[in-house]
Short mmCIF file of C-alpha atoms and ligand atoms in Angstrom, two decimals:
data_model
loop_
_atom_site.label_atom_id
_atom_site.label_comp_id
_atom_site.label_asym_id
_atom_site.label_seq_id
_atom_site.Cartn_x
_atom_site.Cartn_y
_atom_site.Cartn_z
CA MET J 826 -7.59 -17.29 4.50
CA LYS J 827 -4.92 -14.63 4.39
CA ILE J 828 -6.00 -11.02 3.95
CA ASN J 829 -3.33 -8.80 2.45
CA VAL J 830 -3.32 -5.03 2.44
CA THR J 831 -4.30 -5.12 -1.21
CA ARG J 832 -5.31 -7.58 -3.90
CA SER J 833 -4.99 -6.95 -7.62
CA SER J 834 -8.16 -6.50 -9.61
CA MET J 835 -8.48 -8.81 -12.60
CA PRO J 836 -10.71 -8.37 -15.62
CA PRO J 837 -12.69 -11.46 -16.71
CA TYR J 838 -10.13 -13.90 -18.18
CA LYS J 839 -12.03 -14.18 -21.46
CA GLU J 840 -12.07 -10.42 -21.93
CA TYR J 841 -8.30 -10.25 -21.73
CA CYS J 842 -7.87 -13.18 -24.13
CA GLU J 843 -10.24 -11.51 -26.54
CA GLU J 844 -8.36 -8.21 -26.24
CA ILE J 845 -4.94 -9.70 -27.03
CA LYS J 846 -6.11 -12.11 -29.73
CA ASN J 847 -5.33 -9.90 -32.71
CA LEU J 848 -1.72 -9.50 -31.57
CA TRP J 849 -1.15 -13.01 -32.94
CA ASP J 850 -1.99 -11.64 -36.38
CA SER J 851 -0.48 -8.17 -36.21
CA ARG J 852 2.72 -9.27 -34.39
CA TRP J 853 3.00 -5.66 -33.23
CA LEU J 854 3.82 -6.20 -29.55
CA THR J 855 5.35 -2.93 -28.38
CA ASN J 856 6.57 0.51 -29.64
CA SER J 857 3.35 2.53 -29.59
CA GLY J 858 1.08 -0.14 -31.04
CA SER J 859 -2.66 0.22 -31.43
CA LYS J 860 -3.51 -0.81 -27.87
CA HIS J 861 -1.00 1.65 -26.49
CA MET J 862 -2.55 4.43 -28.59
CA GLU J 863 -6.07 3.42 -27.63
CA LEU J 864 -5.22 3.34 -23.93
CA GLU J 865 -3.69 6.82 -24.11
CA LYS J 866 -6.86 8.05 -25.76
CA GLN J 867 -9.20 6.43 -23.27
CA LEU J 868 -7.15 7.59 -20.29
CA CYS J 869 -7.22 11.20 -21.52
CA LYS J 870 -10.97 10.96 -21.41
CA TYR J 871 -11.22 9.15 -18.09
CA LEU J 872 -8.68 11.38 -16.35
CA LYS J 873 -10.10 14.52 -18.00
CA THR J 874 -6.69 15.68 -19.15
CA ASP J 875 -5.27 16.97 -22.44
CA ASN J 876 -2.35 14.56 -22.69
CA VAL J 877 -1.35 11.15 -21.35
CA SER J 878 2.00 9.50 -22.08
CA LEU J 879 2.43 5.88 -21.06
CA PHE J 880 5.51 4.24 -19.54
CA LEU J 881 6.56 0.82 -18.35
CA ASN J 882 6.02 1.83 -14.71
CA GLY J 883 5.14 4.81 -12.57
CA HIS J 884 8.60 5.26 -11.11
CA THR J 885 10.32 5.58 -14.47
CA ALA J 886 7.55 7.93 -15.59
CA LEU J 887 8.35 10.17 -12.62
CA GLU J 888 12.08 10.06 -13.30
CA LEU J 889 11.46 11.02 -16.90
CA ALA J 890 9.02 13.79 -15.94
CA LEU J 891 11.77 15.45 -13.90
CA ASN J 892 14.19 14.78 -16.74
CA ALA J 893 11.87 16.31 -19.36
CA LEU J 894 11.59 19.56 -17.41
CA ASN J 895 15.39 19.97 -17.43
CA LEU J 896 15.61 20.57 -13.73
CA GLU J 897 18.74 21.38 -11.79
CA GLY J 898 19.23 22.06 -8.07
CA GLU J 899 16.78 21.51 -5.23
CA VAL J 900 13.31 20.00 -5.23
CA ILE J 901 10.98 20.61 -2.31
CA THR J 902 9.13 17.39 -1.55
CA THR J 903 7.57 15.28 1.18
CA PRO J 904 9.26 12.44 3.07
CA TYR J 905 5.85 10.92 3.80
CA THR J 906 5.61 8.80 0.68
CA PHE J 907 6.80 5.64 -1.01
CA ILE J 908 10.57 5.55 -1.58
CA SER J 909 10.04 5.94 -5.34
CA THR J 910 9.28 9.67 -5.01
CA THR J 911 12.58 10.51 -3.35
CA GLN J 912 14.60 8.11 -5.52
CA ALA J 913 13.26 9.81 -8.65
CA VAL J 914 14.64 13.13 -7.38
CA VAL J 915 18.04 11.74 -6.41
CA ARG J 916 18.45 9.70 -9.59
CA ASN J 917 18.04 12.94 -11.57
CA ASN J 918 21.01 14.39 -9.66
CA LEU J 919 18.62 16.72 -7.87
CA THR J 920 18.66 17.42 -4.15
CA PRO J 921 15.49 16.66 -2.18
CA VAL J 922 14.51 19.24 0.42
CA PHE J 923 12.01 17.71 2.82
CA CYS J 924 8.98 19.72 3.84
CA ASP J 925 6.69 18.66 6.67
CA ILE J 926 3.12 17.47 6.11
CA ARG J 927 -0.28 18.58 7.36
CA GLU J 928 -1.69 16.68 10.27
CA ASP J 929 -5.20 16.47 8.84
CA ASP J 930 -4.61 14.97 5.38
CA TYR J 931 -0.90 13.98 5.36
CA THR J 932 -0.03 16.00 2.25
CA ILE J 933 2.83 18.51 2.04
CA ASP J 934 2.18 21.57 4.24
CA ALA J 935 2.11 24.33 1.65
CA ASP J 936 2.47 26.96 4.36
CA LYS J 937 5.94 25.58 5.11
CA ILE J 938 7.20 25.51 1.52
CA GLU J 939 8.25 29.14 1.17
CA SER J 940 10.71 29.03 4.06
CA LEU J 941 12.55 26.17 2.29
CA ILE J 942 13.02 28.00 -1.00
CA THR J 943 16.59 29.01 -1.87
CA GLU J 944 18.12 30.31 -5.10
CA LYS J 945 18.74 26.66 -6.03
CA THR J 946 15.09 25.59 -5.77
CA CYS J 947 13.75 24.52 -9.16
CA ALA J 948 10.59 22.54 -8.41
CA ILE J 949 8.04 21.27 -5.95
CA LEU J 950 7.17 17.56 -5.90
CA PRO J 951 4.13 16.98 -3.69
CA VAL J 952 2.31 13.65 -3.32
CA HIS J 953 -1.47 13.19 -3.24
CA VAL J 954 -0.87 10.60 -0.57
CA TYR J 955 -3.74 8.05 -0.13
CA GLY J 956 -5.56 10.17 -2.71
CA SER J 957 -5.69 13.24 -0.42
CA VAL J 958 -5.67 16.21 -2.75
CA CYS J 959 -2.72 18.54 -2.01
CA ASP J 960 -3.33 22.23 -1.31
CA TYR J 961 -2.88 22.85 -5.01
CA LYS J 962 -4.05 26.44 -5.04
CA LYS J 963 -1.43 27.53 -2.54
CA ILE J 964 1.24 25.40 -4.24
CA ASP J 965 0.35 26.95 -7.57
CA GLU J 966 0.64 30.46 -6.08
CA ILE J 967 4.10 29.74 -4.68
CA ALA J 968 5.24 28.13 -7.94
CA LYS J 969 4.17 31.19 -9.93
CA LYS J 970 5.77 33.61 -7.49
CA TYR J 971 9.17 31.85 -7.56
CA ASN J 972 8.98 30.44 -11.08
CA LEU J 973 9.10 26.81 -9.98
CA LYS J 974 7.86 23.69 -11.74
CA VAL J 975 5.29 21.51 -9.99
CA ILE J 976 5.28 17.76 -10.52
CA TYR J 977 2.65 15.79 -8.63
CA ASP J 978 3.16 12.22 -7.57
CA ALA J 979 -0.44 11.13 -8.20
CA ALA J 980 0.34 7.42 -7.90
CA HIS J 981 -2.51 7.02 -5.40
CA ALA J 982 -4.91 9.36 -7.11
CA PHE J 983 -6.23 7.61 -10.22
CA GLY J 984 -9.65 8.92 -11.17
CA ILE J 985 -9.84 11.52 -8.43
CA GLU J 986 -11.54 14.78 -9.29
CA ILE J 987 -11.46 18.09 -7.47
CA ASP J 988 -14.13 20.69 -8.18
CA GLY J 989 -15.01 18.63 -11.25
CA LYS J 990 -11.43 18.78 -12.62
CA GLY J 991 -9.28 15.70 -13.19
CA ILE J 992 -6.53 15.63 -10.56
CA GLY J 993 -3.98 15.09 -13.36
CA THR J 994 -4.64 18.61 -14.64
CA LEU J 995 -2.86 20.13 -11.62
CA GLY J 996 0.71 21.40 -11.82
CA ASP J 997 3.04 20.96 -14.81
CA ILE J 998 3.03 17.17 -14.84
CA SER J 999 1.31 14.47 -12.78
CA MET J 1000 2.48 10.89 -12.48
CA PHE J 1001 0.06 7.98 -12.12
CA SER J 1002 1.19 4.48 -11.26
CA PHE J 1003 -0.55 1.55 -12.92
CA HIS J 1004 1.17 -1.04 -10.76
CA ALA J 1005 -0.78 -4.23 -10.00
CA THR J 1006 -1.54 -3.03 -6.47
CA LYS J 1007 -3.04 0.27 -7.50
CA VAL J 1008 -6.72 1.12 -8.10
CA PHE J 1009 -6.26 0.94 -11.87
CA HIS J 1010 -3.45 -1.19 -13.25
CA THR J 1011 -1.72 -2.50 -16.34
CA VAL J 1012 0.24 -5.12 -14.25
CA GLU J 1013 3.23 -2.76 -14.32
CA GLY J 1014 2.81 0.62 -15.89
CA GLY J 1015 2.57 4.33 -15.41
CA GLY J 1016 1.40 7.48 -17.09
CA LEU J 1017 2.17 11.17 -17.13
CA THR J 1018 -0.53 13.79 -17.64
CA TYR J 1019 0.16 17.41 -18.57
CA SER J 1020 -1.31 20.27 -20.55
CA ASP J 1021 1.83 21.48 -22.38
CA ASN J 1022 1.72 19.71 -25.79
CA ASN J 1023 5.43 20.43 -26.27
CA LEU J 1024 6.21 17.79 -23.69
CA THR J 1025 4.80 14.97 -25.81
CA PRO J 1026 7.69 14.66 -28.30
CA ILE J 1027 10.26 15.03 -25.50
CA LEU J 1028 8.67 12.29 -23.40
CA LYS J 1029 8.33 10.06 -26.46
CA LYS J 1030 12.03 10.42 -27.14
CA LEU J 1031 13.03 9.93 -23.54
CA ARG J 1032 11.20 6.61 -23.35
CA GLN J 1033 12.70 5.45 -26.66
CA TYR J 1034 16.49 5.86 -26.22
CA GLY J 1035 16.35 9.57 -27.11
CA MET J 1036 15.62 8.64 -30.72
CA ARG J 1037 13.74 10.76 -33.20
CA GLY J 1038 12.73 8.61 -36.13
CA GLN J 1039 15.18 5.85 -37.02
CA GLU J 1040 18.39 7.70 -37.71
CA GLU J 1041 18.53 10.56 -35.24
CA VAL J 1042 19.29 10.61 -31.52
CA THR J 1043 18.77 14.00 -29.95
CA LEU J 1044 18.38 13.30 -26.23
CA VAL J 1045 19.98 11.02 -23.65
CA GLY J 1046 17.08 8.64 -23.19
CA THR J 1047 16.23 5.20 -21.93
CA ASN J 1048 13.84 2.39 -22.79
CA ALA J 1049 10.62 2.91 -20.89
CA LYS J 1050 7.88 1.84 -23.26
CA MET J 1051 4.64 0.13 -22.29
CA THR J 1052 4.02 -3.09 -24.20
CA GLU J 1053 0.82 -4.03 -26.01
CA MET J 1054 0.15 -6.85 -23.51
CA HIS J 1055 0.20 -4.34 -20.67
CA ALA J 1056 -1.85 -1.77 -22.55
CA ALA J 1057 -4.41 -4.52 -23.27
CA MET J 1058 -4.67 -5.23 -19.53
CA GLY J 1059 -5.28 -1.52 -19.03
CA LEU J 1060 -8.03 -1.43 -21.66
CA CYS J 1061 -9.76 -4.35 -19.96
CA ASN J 1062 -9.41 -2.95 -16.45
CA LEU J 1063 -10.60 0.47 -17.53
CA LYS J 1064 -13.92 -1.05 -18.61
CA HIS J 1065 -14.56 -2.09 -15.01
CA ILE J 1066 -12.96 0.75 -13.11
CA ASP J 1067 -16.13 2.49 -11.90
CA GLU J 1068 -17.49 -0.80 -10.63
CA GLU J 1069 -14.17 -1.52 -8.87
CA ILE J 1070 -14.17 1.86 -7.19
CA SER J 1071 -17.74 1.49 -6.00
CA LYS J 1072 -16.89 -1.93 -4.52
CA ARG J 1073 -13.95 -0.35 -2.70
CA LYS J 1074 -16.30 2.32 -1.40
CA LYS J 1075 -18.47 -0.34 0.24
CA ALA J 1076 -15.52 -1.65 2.26
CA PHE J 1077 -14.29 1.89 2.97
CA ASP J 1078 -17.71 2.97 4.26
CA ARG J 1079 -17.93 -0.09 6.48
CA TYR J 1080 -14.58 0.78 8.09
CA ILE J 1081 -15.88 4.28 8.75
CA GLU J 1082 -19.09 2.93 10.20
CA ARG J 1083 -17.25 0.59 12.56
CA LEU J 1084 -14.31 2.76 13.59
CA ASN J 1085 -15.76 6.24 13.58
CA ASP J 1086 -15.78 8.10 16.88
CA VAL J 1087 -13.54 5.56 18.58
CA GLN J 1088 -11.33 7.38 21.07
CA GLY J 1089 -7.67 7.35 19.93
CA LEU J 1090 -8.31 6.45 16.27
CA LYS J 1091 -7.93 9.02 13.54
CA LEU J 1092 -9.57 8.00 10.27
CA PHE J 1093 -9.03 9.18 6.73
CA LYS J 1094 -11.31 12.02 5.68
CA ILE J 1095 -12.29 12.70 2.10
CA GLY J 1096 -11.84 16.37 1.29
CA LYS J 1097 -14.82 18.42 0.27
CA ASP J 1098 -15.49 18.85 -3.45
CA VAL J 1099 -13.47 15.66 -4.06
CA LYS J 1100 -14.60 12.64 -6.06
CA HIS J 1101 -12.51 10.02 -4.29
CA ASN J 1102 -11.16 6.63 -5.46
CA TYR J 1103 -11.12 4.74 -2.13
CA SER J 1104 -7.56 3.62 -2.69
CA TYR J 1105 -6.34 3.31 0.91
CA PHE J 1106 -7.64 3.22 4.45
CA PRO J 1107 -4.97 4.63 6.76
CA VAL J 1108 -5.67 4.81 10.49
CA VAL J 1109 -3.55 6.81 12.93
CA PHE J 1110 -3.42 5.24 16.39
CA ASP J 1111 -2.84 8.13 18.74
CA GLY J 1112 -3.66 7.59 22.39
CA TYR J 1113 -5.51 4.36 21.60
CA LYS J 1114 -5.45 1.42 24.02
CA TYR J 1115 -3.07 -0.37 21.61
CA SER J 1116 -0.12 1.16 19.81
CA ARG J 1117 0.15 0.96 16.02
CA ASP J 1118 2.70 -1.85 16.32
CA GLU J 1119 0.48 -3.79 18.72
CA VAL J 1120 -2.47 -3.55 16.34
CA ALA J 1121 -0.27 -4.70 13.44
CA ASP J 1122 0.83 -7.71 15.53
CA ILE J 1123 -2.72 -8.65 16.52
CA LEU J 1124 -3.72 -8.59 12.85
CA VAL J 1125 -0.69 -10.61 11.71
CA ARG J 1126 -1.51 -13.29 14.28
CA ASN J 1127 -4.85 -13.57 12.52
CA ASP J 1128 -3.32 -13.74 9.04
CA ILE J 1129 -4.23 -10.15 8.23
CA PHE J 1130 -1.43 -8.12 6.75
CA ALA J 1131 -1.94 -4.39 7.15
CA ARG J 1132 1.03 -2.20 6.19
CA LYS J 1133 2.89 0.58 7.93
CA TYR J 1134 2.43 3.01 5.05
CA PHE J 1135 4.44 5.21 5.32
CA TYR J 1136 7.05 4.12 7.80
CA PRO J 1137 9.89 4.96 7.91
CA LEU J 1138 9.99 8.35 6.23
CA THR J 1139 11.95 8.30 2.97
CA SER J 1140 14.33 10.86 4.52
CA GLU J 1141 15.28 8.26 7.13
CA PHE J 1142 16.58 5.57 4.80
CA GLU J 1143 20.23 4.74 5.21
CA VAL J 1144 21.07 5.39 1.57
CA PHE J 1145 20.37 9.12 1.91
CA GLN J 1146 22.28 9.76 5.13
CA ASN J 1147 25.34 11.99 4.69
CA ARG J 1148 24.42 12.63 1.07
CA PHE J 1149 22.56 15.86 1.64
CA GLU J 1150 21.08 17.83 4.48
CA ILE J 1151 18.02 16.13 5.95
CA GLN J 1152 15.40 18.58 7.20
CA SER J 1153 13.45 17.61 10.26
CA THR J 1154 9.74 17.00 9.69
CA PRO J 1155 8.22 16.35 13.12
CA ILE J 1156 4.62 15.91 12.03
CA ALA J 1157 5.53 13.46 9.29
CA LYS J 1158 7.73 11.60 11.77
CA SER J 1159 4.97 11.37 14.34
CA VAL J 1160 2.33 10.21 11.82
CA SER J 1161 4.69 7.61 10.36
CA GLU J 1162 5.12 6.05 13.80
CA LYS J 1163 1.39 5.81 14.42
CA VAL J 1164 -0.14 4.95 11.07
CA LEU J 1165 -1.35 1.61 9.82
CA THR J 1166 -2.96 1.16 6.41
CA LEU J 1167 -5.71 -1.43 6.63
CA PRO J 1168 -6.57 -3.89 3.86
CA LEU J 1169 -8.73 -2.37 1.15
CA TYR J 1170 -9.56 -3.76 -2.27
CA ALA J 1171 -12.61 -4.32 -4.41
CA ASP J 1172 -13.17 -7.94 -3.34
CA LEU J 1173 -12.82 -7.25 0.38
CA SER J 1174 -16.15 -8.26 1.87
CA VAL J 1175 -18.07 -6.46 4.59
CA GLU J 1176 -17.61 -9.59 6.75
CA GLU J 1177 -13.84 -9.36 6.33
CA VAL J 1178 -13.90 -5.66 7.23
CA ASP J 1179 -15.92 -6.59 10.31
CA LYS J 1180 -13.40 -9.24 11.29
CA ILE J 1181 -10.55 -6.70 11.00
CA CYS J 1182 -12.50 -4.12 12.98
CA ASP J 1183 -13.44 -6.65 15.70
CA LEU J 1184 -9.75 -7.44 16.16
CA ILE J 1185 -8.77 -3.77 16.31
CA LEU J 1186 -11.56 -2.92 18.74
CA GLY J 1187 -10.99 -6.20 20.69
C1 PLP H 369 3.38 2.99 -6.41
C2 PLP H 369 4.01 4.31 -6.16
C3 PLP H 369 5.03 4.83 -6.98
C4 PLP H 369 5.73 4.03 -8.04
O1 PLP H 369 4.93 3.49 -8.99
P1 PLP H 369 5.35 2.14 -9.76
O2 PLP H 369 4.35 2.08 -10.86
O3 PLP H 369 5.20 1.03 -8.78
O4 PLP H 369 6.73 2.30 -10.24
C5 PLP H 369 5.46 6.12 -6.74
N1 PLP H 369 4.97 6.86 -5.76
C6 PLP H 369 4.02 6.40 -4.92
C7 PLP H 369 3.50 7.29 -3.84
C8 PLP H 369 3.53 5.10 -5.08
O5 PLP H 369 2.63 4.62 -4.22
#
């Protein structure tokens, strides 16, 4: 049996069928239907945030978040992320400025942000990578001091709380991905959370061709709506999310139990005052008897597909070379060459975790 790095959660088949049944009567399949509205409402509650706007995927949500804030110039961000983060910046005709990360939790090093600020800087785009909560207090301080917007890529951070606050309440806007491989999903989907109510009508227009009502177009928009079928999947998955997260925790805890205190392995640490979601299990192989690539090969030979998240850095992709200045980020570079993200999903059994650990410890 193959073990992949992740495996999509599915609600009971009957529950989904039940949820979508009335669509055959209503024939209202998209454009802010009742399931869409209900999911927004339930997500506000679950994520403990004032507003949630839904989109057809997380990436487009992030592009439109930057768009909605009317940004121009440079955005300070991290190269230690999925390519989507950097693409969202570039596709808004903004220039990414890459800041290094912290060695302990892999998030943007807030102490290095200020030295990258120029008169063109308009925003900071940090990533709560693997669900590590960014140094939001320091980021907030800097943003206030220089009048910058803060948009969090919270794609990995569904359901995380810090000091009892929903993680989506940080910064101006946070983006959550509801892609099939994420902790909570709508097959494809994404959401933005924010406290400024004025953003709601702008985001609504942006995801609906810039239209206001049926006869007015006031913004240059696109089509980025979530359908009722996808919202229905979200409603079903949301019913089981706490159970899913606690199943993930079992596998996560077993990894810790087996790999803790092994010389040359650096494990993920959950920050204090954080309610975590057990989304990923990254291990940094630094001075271990096998290199990261050797461990990946051993696992592949046993039909286990861990992933080199995040390698290479987004700043290293060919498409960005010679387009703008690429800052050097030595810590991010070093981590990206040593990290392997091990399989982790709700159905991953303790026996499977043991098999993976036996191979790594071999
Ligand atoms: C998954 C992901 C995205 C993109 O989300 P989609 O819903 O797949 O478009 C963006 N950023 C990060 C860090 C991600 O992991």
